Amino acid sequence: MVKILASYNKDVAGVVLENAPGNAKYTSGEVQKEIVGILALEVQKAIREEIGNAKFCIMVDEARDESKKEQMAVVLRFANKEAEIIERFLDLVHVNDTAALTLKNAICTVLSDNNLNVQDIRGQAYDGASNMRGEWNGLKALILRECPYAYYIHCMARQLQLALVAASREVHEVHNFFQNANFVINVVSASTKRSDELLANQAEEIAREIELGELDTGRGQNQIGTLQRPGDTRWSSHYKSIQSLKKMFAATVAVLRGIASDRSVSKYSRGDAVGSLKIVISFDFVFILHLMEKIMKITDVLCKKLQYKSLDILNAMDSVSNTKVLLGELREHGWDSLLEEVKSFCVKHEIDIPDLDRKYVDVTKSRNKHDNTTTLHHYKVDVFSVAIDQQLSELNDRFSTQATELLTLCSSLDPRHESFDIPKISTLAEKLYPADFSSQELAQLESQLPHFQLDVCNHPELMTLPSIACLTKGLVKTGKASSYPMVDRLLQLVITLPVSTATAERAFSAMKIVKTRLRSKMGDDLLRHCMIIYIEKN
C-alpha cells in the first residue's frame, strides 16, 4: 500500500520505506489499516461532493460474507451536474439481523455520517423480500415515515426473475425439463474424467461438422466449452445452460453412453447415466429444449437491459412492452418453424419422432378419462401455447404499466410523444413532489412546458435522443436546462428513480474477491474500507 502511494507522489516517496526517518516505515498492520481507512474516507467525500444538492435514491441489499456475517450494501443513485445518471457504492454495514428497523437505523446512520439528509431521498429499491416491502413494518414503510416522497420501486430484475420462475412452475413439462436438465448436467460433470471426455467428444464433433460444411470457421468461433449449470438466483443462467446443452448435445450423449457401458464404474453411476440418456434422447426433452431457448432468447435481452445503470424507469417499461410483443409474435407465428427445427435436430441425432397424429396419452388422467387429444395438439396447445401464455401472464401481472402514478408521469413527460400532457404533468408534479416545487414554481413549470415541447420537437439534436435520460442530459449539454429550470428539475427527479438493485448485488460479487476463505478473519471496518476503494476505484 505504501509503495503504491509512493509511486504516485514524490513527496510521499521521499519519507517512506527506505527513505523513512528512523523506524517510521508505515508497514505495521495498524498503520496499513489506518491508511486504507483514510483512502476510503476520501472516496466517500468525493461521492458526497459529486451528489452536491441533488436528490437521490437508495438501493439496498444484504448478504452473508465468508465468515457468515450479515452485510448490508448501500448504493446511491443520483443525477450529477451534467444530468448523467450515476450509481455509487457508498458503504457496507454489518448488521446483527435483517429486521426492517435494524436496516433502517443502519441506513440513517450511513447517510448521517456522509452529511446526507434522509429528507432528500426520492426513491428506494429493494429485492422484494417481506422485511423490505412490508406495507406496515417493512423497510419501505419505515423510510416512507421519515420521508414520504421516497417512492418504493420493486427491483425490476428481481420481478423478471420471479415472473419467469412462476411461469416455469405453472407448466409441469417445463418444470420437469429444468429438473431433468440439471440432473443430466450433474451426471456428465460429476468428475474431471467425464469433463475431459465431454471436451474430447465436443472437439471431434466440431471437427466433423466443419468437414461437412455445417459450421463456419473464423477467429473466436467454435470454441470448446463446458456444460453450464443453472444458478438459483439468476434466471438468465438457465438460458446459458440451455445454450450449452444444445451446443454440446452430441458430446453429452456420447459421454452418457460411455458411462452406461463402462463396467469399471459403479452400478449407481451406470444407472444414473442410463436414466439421463433416456431423458436426453426423448422427443419431449428436445422439443422443450428448443422451445425454452426461443422464449429465453427474448427474455434474456430484457434481463440484461434491466441491469444497466443508466436505464430510466420509462425505458425499462418500454423494454418490457417490447418483450411482450415479441413473445406474442412467437406464439402466433413461431410454431411451424419451431417444429421443423425440432424435427431436423431429431433426425440429425437419431432421435425417434412420434406420430403427431396419434392419440396422446396423458399419464395424469385415468384411462377411462382419456379424450381424443392428438400428440400434435398436446405439444402445440398444452406446451407451446401455454408456456408462452404463462410468460405473458406473469409479465403483465408483475410489470403492469398502470401500477403507479410515477409511470404515468414518466410516460407523459416526453414532448416527442402524443402522451405528453401538460395538465397531467402539472397535477402529478404537485401531488408526487410537493417538497420540490412551491406553488410559484408549479406555475412556472406549467408555463415552461409548452415552450419546452416546441423547443425539443424542433431542435435537431434533442428530437433524436432515444430516452428521457438522454433528453435530460441533452438539455444540460445544449444549455436548454437554464431556459426551463423547473422542467429540468422534474426530469432529473424522474430519471433518478431506480430500476433494479443490480449495483448493490454486484457489490457482493466484489466482497467475494476482497474477503476470501483465507481472509475470513478480516474485520468489518477493514472490509468496508477495502470494498469502497475497490468498487469505486475509478
XYZ file of C-alpha atoms in Angstrom:
538
model
C 0.000 0.000 0.000
C 2.814 2.400 0.929
C 4.648 1.525 -2.302
C 1.537 2.354 -4.333
C 1.143 5.722 -2.607
C 4.847 6.460 -3.090
C 4.658 5.669 -6.812
C 2.008 8.393 -7.253
C 3.548 11.081 -5.035
C 7.228 12.083 -4.911
C 6.782 13.822 -1.552
C 5.451 10.597 -0.021
C 8.211 8.547 -1.668
C 10.848 10.737 -0.005
C 9.750 9.916 3.556
C 8.625 6.271 3.479
C 10.202 2.791 3.368
C 13.978 3.047 2.839
C 13.768 6.853 2.915
C 11.784 6.942 6.170
C 13.370 8.695 9.158
C 14.261 6.298 11.970
C 11.881 3.359 12.234
C 8.855 5.136 10.694
C 8.332 2.536 7.976
C 4.496 2.723 7.977
C 4.333 -1.028 7.371
C 2.625 -2.257 10.549
C -0.839 -3.748 10.283
C -2.499 -0.942 12.262
C -0.895 1.770 10.138
C -1.880 -0.044 6.935
C -5.496 -0.254 8.118
C -5.427 3.437 9.007
C -4.144 4.312 5.515
C -6.899 2.223 3.906
C -9.466 3.940 6.146
C -8.226 7.399 5.130
C -8.425 6.467 1.439
C -11.974 5.122 1.875
C -12.981 8.337 3.648
C -11.600 10.395 0.765
C -13.625 8.307 -1.697
C -16.794 8.895 0.326
C -16.063 12.626 0.434
C -15.661 12.656 -3.352
C -19.025 10.856 -3.731
C -20.654 13.392 -1.380
C -19.243 16.296 -3.395
C -20.452 14.652 -6.603
C -24.000 14.449 -5.208
C -23.993 18.087 -4.177
C -27.530 19.326 -3.555
C -29.153 16.750 -5.824
C -31.922 14.474 -4.616
C -31.028 10.799 -4.598
C -32.431 7.280 -4.362
C -31.183 4.469 -2.168
C -30.673 0.859 -3.260
C -30.088 -1.689 -0.537
C -29.358 -5.396 -0.481
C -27.937 -7.759 2.108
C -25.907 -10.975 2.004
C -23.579 -13.042 4.178
C -19.828 -12.759 3.837
C -17.248 -15.546 4.079
C -17.379 -15.534 7.897
C -21.224 -15.776 7.845
C -21.757 -12.187 8.950
C -24.773 -10.349 7.571
C -23.584 -7.383 5.498
C -25.758 -4.637 4.010
C -24.670 -2.744 0.900
C -25.893 0.833 0.423
C -25.834 2.319 -3.091
C -26.986 5.805 -4.090
C -28.444 6.737 -7.468
C -28.492 10.397 -8.493
C -28.064 12.787 -11.407
C -24.764 14.688 -11.454
C -24.186 18.253 -12.693
C -24.221 17.021 -16.308
C -27.575 15.294 -15.653
C -25.926 11.900 -16.111
C -27.306 9.059 -14.010
C -24.692 7.864 -11.526
C -24.855 4.903 -9.123
C -22.250 4.931 -6.357
C -21.443 2.342 -3.732
C -21.474 4.371 -0.529
C -20.912 1.907 2.297
C -21.062 -1.652 3.608
C -22.564 -2.147 7.054
C -22.502 -5.228 9.282
C -25.975 -5.747 10.765
C -26.844 -8.151 13.551
C -30.113 -9.156 11.887
C -32.199 -8.326 8.840
C -35.170 -6.861 10.712
C -36.553 -3.804 8.951
C -35.895 -1.475 11.902
C -32.268 -2.615 12.133
C -31.713 -1.961 8.426
C -33.471 1.418 8.605
C -31.323 2.586 11.529
C -28.170 1.455 9.723
C -29.170 3.336 6.557
C -29.904 6.527 8.506
C -26.517 6.245 10.229
C -24.694 5.846 6.907
C -26.476 8.866 5.425
C -25.806 10.951 8.532
C -22.102 10.025 8.552
C -21.855 11.262 4.965
C -23.773 14.516 5.627
C -26.768 13.351 3.611
C -30.332 14.143 4.654
C -32.990 11.437 4.774
C -35.464 14.066 3.555
C -33.585 14.217 0.232
C -34.408 10.592 -0.616
C -36.729 10.408 -3.638
C -36.786 6.676 -4.252
C -35.898 3.332 -2.717
C -35.302 -0.027 -4.397
C -35.049 -3.432 -2.735
C -35.338 -7.062 -3.802
C -38.952 -7.500 -2.660
C -38.420 -9.648 0.450
C -41.098 -9.289 3.141
C -38.763 -7.417 5.515
C -38.125 -4.896 2.705
C -41.535 -4.289 1.114
C -43.866 -4.832 4.087
C -46.729 -2.321 3.954
C -46.718 -1.600 7.705
C -43.393 -2.559 9.240
C -41.164 -3.218 6.232
C -38.091 -1.133 5.456
C -40.055 0.619 2.707
C -42.719 1.742 5.193
C -40.187 2.883 7.805
C -38.303 5.011 5.271
C -41.592 6.478 3.992
C -42.427 7.612 7.522
C -39.159 9.533 7.594
C -39.555 10.844 4.029
C -42.981 10.463 2.370
C -41.520 11.164 -1.092
C -39.095 8.222 -1.055
C -41.170 6.200 -3.524
C -40.608 2.453 -3.486
C -39.691 0.635 -6.701
C -39.599 -3.148 -6.626
C -36.337 -4.241 -8.297
C -37.415 -4.965 -11.874
C -34.653 -7.504 -12.454
C -35.985 -9.389 -9.439
C -39.553 -9.045 -10.757
C -38.471 -10.620 -14.029
C -36.779 -13.422 -12.112
C -39.982 -14.106 -10.152
C -42.110 -13.925 -13.299
C -40.003 -16.480 -15.164
C -39.785 -18.851 -12.206
C -43.536 -18.698 -11.602
C -44.275 -19.249 -15.282
C -41.994 -22.279 -15.491
C -43.622 -23.886 -12.468
C -47.099 -23.483 -13.906
C -46.283 -25.696 -16.909
C -45.232 -29.035 -15.435
C -43.494 -30.180 -18.648
C -41.220 -27.136 -18.467
C -40.671 -27.564 -14.740
C -39.715 -31.221 -15.238
C -37.437 -30.266 -18.134
C -35.276 -27.987 -15.967
C -35.086 -30.597 -13.222
C -34.062 -33.263 -15.757
C -31.566 -30.943 -17.463
C -29.930 -30.182 -14.131
C -29.730 -33.918 -13.369
C -28.125 -34.646 -16.761
C -25.540 -31.885 -16.300
C -24.656 -33.186 -12.825
C -24.165 -36.731 -14.165
C -21.981 -35.639 -17.090
C -19.906 -33.204 -14.999
C -19.565 -35.415 -11.921
C -15.796 -35.912 -12.328
C -12.816 -34.437 -14.159
C -12.565 -37.632 -16.229
C -16.101 -37.182 -17.560
C -15.448 -33.483 -18.210
C -12.347 -34.397 -20.220
C -14.344 -36.961 -22.198
C -17.008 -34.323 -22.859
C -14.427 -31.859 -24.194
C -12.804 -34.530 -26.356
C -16.154 -35.580 -27.846
C -17.072 -31.960 -28.460
C -13.768 -31.348 -30.295
C -14.423 -34.383 -32.507
C -17.990 -33.226 -33.231
C -16.834 -29.714 -34.168
C -14.140 -31.104 -36.483
C -16.683 -33.412 -38.148
C -19.226 -30.624 -38.688
C -16.569 -28.290 -40.112
C -15.506 -31.020 -42.517
C -19.135 -31.460 -43.622
C -19.521 -27.702 -44.035
C -22.168 -27.436 -41.313
C -20.145 -24.939 -39.265
C -18.478 -21.708 -40.291
C -14.864 -21.180 -39.356
C -13.241 -17.998 -38.158
C -11.443 -16.366 -35.292
C -13.233 -16.938 -31.978
C -15.792 -19.334 -33.440
C -16.461 -22.957 -32.447
C -14.676 -22.698 -29.120
C -14.787 -25.722 -26.845
C -16.726 -25.086 -23.636
C -18.407 -26.923 -20.807
C -21.993 -27.517 -19.735
C -23.279 -24.545 -17.741
C -25.129 -25.211 -14.513
C -28.197 -23.017 -13.971
C -27.972 -20.730 -10.947
C -30.643 -20.434 -8.286
C -30.700 -16.629 -8.112
C -30.184 -15.686 -11.753
C -32.738 -16.966 -14.255
C -30.542 -15.753 -17.120
C -28.103 -18.534 -16.201
C -30.779 -21.024 -17.317
C -30.532 -19.601 -20.829
C -26.768 -20.159 -20.866
C -27.345 -23.679 -19.569
C -29.818 -24.426 -22.383
C -27.460 -22.987 -24.988
C -24.542 -25.091 -23.781
C -26.663 -28.252 -23.627
C -27.945 -27.747 -27.167
C -24.474 -26.950 -28.491
C -22.902 -29.965 -26.784
C -25.833 -32.337 -27.266
C -23.939 -34.956 -29.310
C -20.948 -34.871 -26.964
C -23.259 -35.225 -23.939
C -24.984 -38.267 -25.438
C -21.611 -39.837 -26.261
C -20.373 -39.391 -22.685
C -23.587 -40.822 -21.205
C -23.385 -43.866 -23.479
C -19.766 -44.348 -22.472
C -20.620 -44.274 -18.770
C -23.614 -46.592 -19.227
C -21.456 -49.256 -20.912
C -18.384 -48.854 -18.680
C -18.214 -51.792 -16.253
C -15.408 -50.167 -14.288
C -17.752 -47.573 -12.786
C -20.268 -48.302 -10.042
C -23.712 -49.633 -10.867
C -25.227 -46.481 -9.394
C -23.282 -44.293 -11.831
C -24.285 -46.555 -14.730
C -27.905 -46.349 -13.590
C -27.760 -42.533 -13.476
C -26.204 -42.483 -16.941
C -28.888 -44.782 -18.400
C -31.638 -42.664 -16.823
C -30.067 -39.455 -18.139
C -29.655 -40.973 -21.594
C -33.329 -41.948 -21.774
C -34.276 -38.383 -20.819
C -31.939 -36.669 -23.279
C -32.777 -38.695 -26.397
C -36.535 -38.283 -25.979
C -38.563 -36.089 -28.320
C -40.193 -34.396 -25.335
C -36.831 -33.216 -23.953
C -35.620 -31.966 -27.345
C -38.871 -30.124 -28.018
C -38.854 -28.219 -24.738
C -35.099 -27.568 -25.095
C -35.763 -25.718 -28.350
C -38.930 -24.050 -27.082
C -37.280 -22.628 -23.963
C -34.284 -21.485 -25.964
C -36.589 -19.397 -28.171
C -38.528 -17.986 -25.225
C -35.464 -17.222 -23.143
C -33.617 -15.709 -26.100
C -36.272 -12.978 -25.947
C -36.429 -12.586 -22.159
C -32.632 -12.667 -21.749
C -32.317 -9.353 -23.606
C -34.746 -7.793 -21.123
C -32.875 -9.337 -18.205
C -29.613 -7.714 -19.320
C -31.218 -4.337 -20.033
C -32.741 -4.157 -16.566
C -29.251 -4.241 -15.073
C -27.960 -1.164 -16.924
C -27.012 1.628 -14.527
C -28.204 4.362 -16.877
C -31.622 2.833 -17.545
C -34.570 5.014 -16.556
C -37.904 3.626 -15.411
C -39.805 4.562 -18.591
C -37.183 2.979 -20.830
C -37.365 -0.129 -18.658
C -41.128 -0.368 -19.147
C -40.647 0.105 -22.908
C -38.267 -2.867 -22.868
C -40.877 -4.922 -21.000
C -43.511 -3.958 -23.586
C -41.193 -4.944 -26.441
C -40.594 -8.311 -24.788
C -44.347 -8.906 -24.509
C -44.810 -8.078 -28.210
C -42.018 -10.442 -29.280
C -43.417 -13.260 -27.130
C -46.837 -12.654 -28.689
C -45.344 -12.865 -32.188
C -43.579 -16.108 -31.249
C -46.916 -17.552 -30.098
C -48.746 -16.527 -33.253
C -46.133 -17.268 -35.906
C -43.398 -19.372 -34.323
C -44.940 -22.858 -34.182
C -44.152 -24.097 -37.702
C -40.504 -23.023 -37.652
C -40.046 -24.480 -34.160
C -41.499 -27.854 -35.145
C -39.309 -28.047 -38.267
C -36.247 -27.153 -36.230
C -37.036 -29.844 -33.653
C -37.621 -32.489 -36.348
C -34.366 -31.609 -38.094
C -32.493 -31.826 -34.775
C -34.036 -35.231 -34.035
C -33.089 -36.582 -37.469
C -29.534 -35.337 -37.053
C -29.128 -37.005 -33.646
C -31.147 -40.158 -34.491
C -33.988 -39.459 -32.053
C -37.360 -41.083 -32.710
C -40.075 -38.645 -33.784
C -43.513 -39.728 -32.562
C -46.551 -39.895 -34.803
C -48.051 -36.461 -34.148
C -51.490 -37.563 -35.366
C -51.617 -40.376 -32.827
C -53.831 -40.007 -29.751
C -51.899 -38.545 -26.840
C -51.981 -40.496 -23.579
C -51.971 -38.199 -20.545
C -50.468 -40.082 -17.600
C -52.105 -37.664 -15.147
C -55.558 -38.936 -16.102
C -57.081 -42.363 -15.631
C -57.580 -44.379 -18.828
C -61.353 -44.044 -18.851
C -60.981 -40.250 -18.893
C -58.762 -40.012 -21.958
C -60.049 -37.691 -24.646
C -59.162 -37.662 -28.321
C -56.318 -35.180 -27.961
C -53.554 -35.814 -30.501
C -49.835 -35.594 -29.804
C -49.634 -32.579 -32.114
C -52.371 -30.813 -30.123
C -50.565 -31.607 -26.872
C -47.263 -30.069 -27.965
C -48.807 -27.128 -29.805
C -51.520 -26.142 -27.325
C -50.725 -27.700 -23.947
C -46.971 -26.980 -24.051
C -46.062 -24.366 -26.691
C -49.028 -22.009 -26.290
C -49.438 -22.468 -22.539
C -45.729 -21.909 -21.836
C -45.752 -18.598 -23.729
C -49.134 -17.583 -22.275
C -47.802 -18.122 -18.760
C -44.782 -15.957 -19.510
C -47.014 -13.190 -20.845
C -49.438 -13.502 -17.942
C -46.672 -13.207 -15.347
C -45.075 -10.250 -17.160
C -48.452 -8.494 -17.286
C -49.130 -9.135 -13.603
C -45.707 -8.072 -12.346
C -44.985 -5.260 -14.815
C -48.341 -3.542 -15.076
C -47.882 -0.131 -16.731
C -50.813 1.191 -14.704
C -49.277 0.140 -11.393
C -48.172 3.590 -10.189
C -48.758 7.252 -10.885
C -44.994 7.591 -11.258
C -45.117 5.634 -14.507
C -47.962 7.836 -15.731
C -45.835 10.887 -15.012
C -42.848 9.341 -16.793
C -44.865 8.435 -19.868
C -46.351 11.942 -20.165
C -43.022 13.789 -19.834
C -41.588 13.131 -23.287
C -42.669 16.010 -25.574
C -41.963 13.919 -28.684
C -44.812 11.521 -27.886
C -48.565 12.006 -28.099
C -48.848 11.130 -24.399
C -47.237 14.486 -23.484
C -49.941 16.079 -21.346
C -49.261 19.448 -19.696
C -52.219 19.459 -17.216
C -51.453 15.883 -16.170
C -47.754 16.668 -15.679
C -48.557 19.704 -13.536
C -51.102 17.788 -11.447
C -48.812 14.810 -10.837
C -45.810 17.033 -10.060
C -47.888 18.828 -7.431
C -49.096 15.533 -5.968
C -45.879 13.498 -6.083
C -43.210 16.129 -5.438
C -44.757 18.851 -3.207
C -41.478 19.251 -1.317
C -39.586 20.055 -4.519
C -41.966 22.567 -6.091
C -43.584 25.550 -4.398
C -46.863 26.923 -5.732
C -44.959 29.596 -7.660
C -42.587 27.014 -9.126
C -45.521 24.837 -10.185
C -46.948 27.812 -12.049
C -43.561 28.327 -13.703
C -43.473 24.637 -14.628
C -46.853 24.851 -16.328
C -45.817 27.937 -18.290
C -42.470 26.408 -19.342
C -43.891 23.095 -20.596
C -45.428 24.392 -23.893
C -42.172 26.169 -24.825
C -40.224 23.061 -23.820
C -42.375 20.894 -26.093
C -41.878 23.124 -29.137
C -38.181 23.590 -28.482
C -37.438 19.862 -28.180
C -39.532 18.886 -31.201
C -37.764 21.474 -33.381
C -34.223 21.050 -32.071
C -32.162 18.834 -34.453
C -30.151 17.267 -31.648
C -32.780 16.874 -28.923
C -35.523 15.444 -31.147
C -33.456 12.336 -31.981
C -32.437 11.347 -28.436
C -33.698 7.834 -27.528
C -34.892 8.251 -23.928
C -35.872 10.696 -21.190
C -32.490 10.171 -19.506
C -30.683 11.131 -22.714
C -33.057 14.075 -23.201
C -32.311 15.367 -19.698
C -28.579 15.099 -20.348
C -29.071 16.759 -23.740
C -30.814 19.755 -22.122
C -27.739 20.393 -19.969
C -25.347 19.855 -22.877
C -27.190 22.293 -25.156
C -27.750 24.855 -22.398
C -31.538 24.471 -22.580
C -31.726 23.403 -18.928
C -31.238 27.008 -17.823
C -34.166 28.054 -20.050
C -36.504 25.512 -18.458
C -35.244 25.104 -14.865
C -38.499 23.661 -13.493
C -38.816 21.124 -16.314
C -35.160 20.148 -15.842
C -35.736 19.665 -12.100
C -38.734 17.400 -12.717
C -36.884 15.375 -15.348
C -33.933 14.833 -13.008
C -36.255 13.638 -10.249
C -37.879 11.148 -12.611
C -34.687 9.698 -14.107
C -33.279 9.258 -10.605
C -35.921 6.614 -9.855
C -34.146 3.240 -9.656
C -34.925 0.306 -11.941
C -33.040 -2.519 -10.229
C -30.661 -3.248 -7.355
C -28.056 -4.763 -9.675
C -25.321 -2.369 -8.476
C -25.913 -3.366 -4.841
C -25.814 -7.036 -5.839
C -22.557 -6.523 -7.744
C -21.060 -5.228 -4.509
C -21.375 -8.717 -3.047
C -19.540 -10.165 -6.029
C -16.731 -7.764 -5.145
C -16.996 -8.833 -1.498
C -16.162 -12.403 -2.504
C -12.944 -11.108 -4.050
C -11.996 -8.910 -1.096
C -12.968 -11.286 1.721
C -11.944 -14.799 0.737
C -11.667 -18.023 2.701
C -8.050 -17.166 3.504
C -9.092 -13.696 4.706
C -12.174 -14.814 6.621
C -10.974 -13.100 9.825
C -10.915 -9.669 8.188
C -12.582 -7.094 10.446
C -15.736 -5.227 9.451
C -14.033 -1.836 9.206
C -11.209 -3.106 7.021
C -13.706 -4.951 4.815
C -15.889 -1.890 4.247
C -12.877 0.331 3.588
C -11.427 -2.133 1.073
C -14.820 -2.528 -0.581
C -15.277 1.238 -1.006
C -11.815 1.619 -2.541
C -12.147 -1.462 -4.762
C -15.631 -0.766 -6.115
C -15.198 3.000 -6.563
C -11.588 2.851 -7.755
C -12.457 4.922 -10.819
